[in-house]
Coordinates of C-alpha atoms in Angstrom, one line a residue:
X1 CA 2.7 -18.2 -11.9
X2 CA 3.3 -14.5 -12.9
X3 CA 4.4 -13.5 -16.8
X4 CA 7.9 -11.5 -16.6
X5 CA 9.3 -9.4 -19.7
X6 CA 13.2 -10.0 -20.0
X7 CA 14.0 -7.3 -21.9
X8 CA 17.5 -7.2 -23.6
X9 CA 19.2 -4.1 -23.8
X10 CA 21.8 -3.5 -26.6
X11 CA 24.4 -0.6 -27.7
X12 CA 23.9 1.3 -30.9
X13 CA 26.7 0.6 -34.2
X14 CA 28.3 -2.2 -35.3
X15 CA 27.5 -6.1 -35.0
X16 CA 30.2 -8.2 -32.6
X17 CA 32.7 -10.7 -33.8
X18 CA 30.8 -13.8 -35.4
X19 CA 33.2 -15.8 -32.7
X20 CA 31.5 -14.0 -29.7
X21 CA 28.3 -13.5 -31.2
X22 CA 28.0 -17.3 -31.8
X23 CA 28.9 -18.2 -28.3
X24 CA 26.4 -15.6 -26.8
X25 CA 23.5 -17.1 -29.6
X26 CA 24.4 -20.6 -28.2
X27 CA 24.2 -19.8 -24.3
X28 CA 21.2 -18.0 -24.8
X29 CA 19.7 -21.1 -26.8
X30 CA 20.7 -23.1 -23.5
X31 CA 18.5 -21.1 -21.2
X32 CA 15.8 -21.2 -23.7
X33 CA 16.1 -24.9 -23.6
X34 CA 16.1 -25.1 -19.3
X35 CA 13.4 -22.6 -19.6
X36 CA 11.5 -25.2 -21.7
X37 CA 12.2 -28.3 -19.8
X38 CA 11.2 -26.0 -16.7
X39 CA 7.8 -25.1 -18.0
X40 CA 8.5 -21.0 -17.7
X41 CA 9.5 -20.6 -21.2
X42 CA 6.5 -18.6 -23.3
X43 CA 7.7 -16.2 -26.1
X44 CA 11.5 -14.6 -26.9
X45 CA 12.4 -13.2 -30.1
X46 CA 15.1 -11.1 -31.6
X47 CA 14.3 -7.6 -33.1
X48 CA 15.6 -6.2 -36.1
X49 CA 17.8 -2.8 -35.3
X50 CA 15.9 0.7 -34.6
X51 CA 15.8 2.1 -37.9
X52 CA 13.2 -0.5 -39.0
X53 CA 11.3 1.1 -35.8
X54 CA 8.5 3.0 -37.0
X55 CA 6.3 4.9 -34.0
X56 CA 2.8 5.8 -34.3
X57 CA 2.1 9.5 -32.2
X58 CA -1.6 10.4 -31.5
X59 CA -1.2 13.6 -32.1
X60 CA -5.2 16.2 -32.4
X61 CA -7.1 13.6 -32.8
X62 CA -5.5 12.0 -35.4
X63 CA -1.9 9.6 -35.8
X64 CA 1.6 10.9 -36.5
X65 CA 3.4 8.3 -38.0
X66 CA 7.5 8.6 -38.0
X67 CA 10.5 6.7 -38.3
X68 CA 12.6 5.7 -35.9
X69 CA 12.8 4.7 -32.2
X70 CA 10.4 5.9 -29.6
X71 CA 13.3 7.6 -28.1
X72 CA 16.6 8.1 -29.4
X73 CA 19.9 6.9 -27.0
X74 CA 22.7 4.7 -26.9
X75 CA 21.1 1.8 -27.0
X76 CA 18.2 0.3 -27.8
X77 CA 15.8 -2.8 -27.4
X78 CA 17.7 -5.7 -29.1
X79 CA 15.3 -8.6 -28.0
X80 CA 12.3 -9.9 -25.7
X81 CA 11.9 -13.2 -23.8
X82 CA 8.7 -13.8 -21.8
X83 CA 8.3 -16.1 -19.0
X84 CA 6.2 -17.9 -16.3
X85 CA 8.2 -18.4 -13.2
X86 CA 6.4 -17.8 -9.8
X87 CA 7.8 -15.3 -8.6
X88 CA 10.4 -12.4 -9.0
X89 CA 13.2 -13.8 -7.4
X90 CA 12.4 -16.7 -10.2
X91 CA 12.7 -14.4 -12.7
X92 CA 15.5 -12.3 -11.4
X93 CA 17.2 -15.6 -11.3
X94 CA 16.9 -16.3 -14.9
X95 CA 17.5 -12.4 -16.0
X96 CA 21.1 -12.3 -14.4
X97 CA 21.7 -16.0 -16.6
X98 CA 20.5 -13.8 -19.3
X99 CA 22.8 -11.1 -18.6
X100 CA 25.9 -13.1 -18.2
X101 CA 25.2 -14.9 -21.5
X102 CA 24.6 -12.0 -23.7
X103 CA 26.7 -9.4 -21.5
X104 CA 24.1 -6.9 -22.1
X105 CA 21.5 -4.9 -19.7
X106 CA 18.6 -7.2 -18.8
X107 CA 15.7 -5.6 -18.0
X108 CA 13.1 -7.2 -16.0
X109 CA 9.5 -6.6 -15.9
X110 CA 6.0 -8.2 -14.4
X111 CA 3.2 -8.1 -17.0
X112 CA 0.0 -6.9 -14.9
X113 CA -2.7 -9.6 -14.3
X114 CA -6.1 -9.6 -15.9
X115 CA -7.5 -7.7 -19.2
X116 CA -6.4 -4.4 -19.5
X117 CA -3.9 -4.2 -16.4

């Protein structure tokens, strides 16, 4: 089995409709739930918006510390979910499901094996 970051994509400004928002929240809590009855489900987790982001620079030998995202655009990283699938037509699989239900960018990633990559 091979860990795969499903990273969720989502525009900057305003929240959605409570209506849509609650029908994306409860098809993504359906493919949490196959993921666990599948045995690939490991970690997912909303994030709070960019401007809680703080980013940490080393900078001369010492650390900047600034507000804000690692890198400013017109979107930004709205949420994680890990999984254990075996391989990455497995977890391709369950990133498009993730795309359809949230109707955002999916981005799907292999973690690298062993410690320290």
């Amino acid at each position: 089995m091979t860990l795969y970051l499903l990273s969720i994509h989502q525009p900057d400004g305003g929240t959605p409709e409570p209506e849509f928002l609650a029908q994306v929240m409860r098809e993504v809590g359906e493919l949490r739930d196959e993921l666990v009855a599948d045995g690939s489900w490991v970690f997912g987790q909303g994030l709070h918006g960019p401007e809680t982001a703080t980013v940490l620079r080393p900078r001369d030998g010492d650390v900047l510390v600034t507000d804000g995202p690692f890198a400013e655009g017109k979107e930004h990283l709205g949420g994680v979910t890990i999984i254990d699938v075996p391989d990455l037509d497995a977890a391709l699989r369950w990133g498009r499901r993730y795309a359809l239900a949230t109707t955002l960018p999916i981005e799907v990633r292999p973690f690298r094996s062993g410690v320290g990559g």
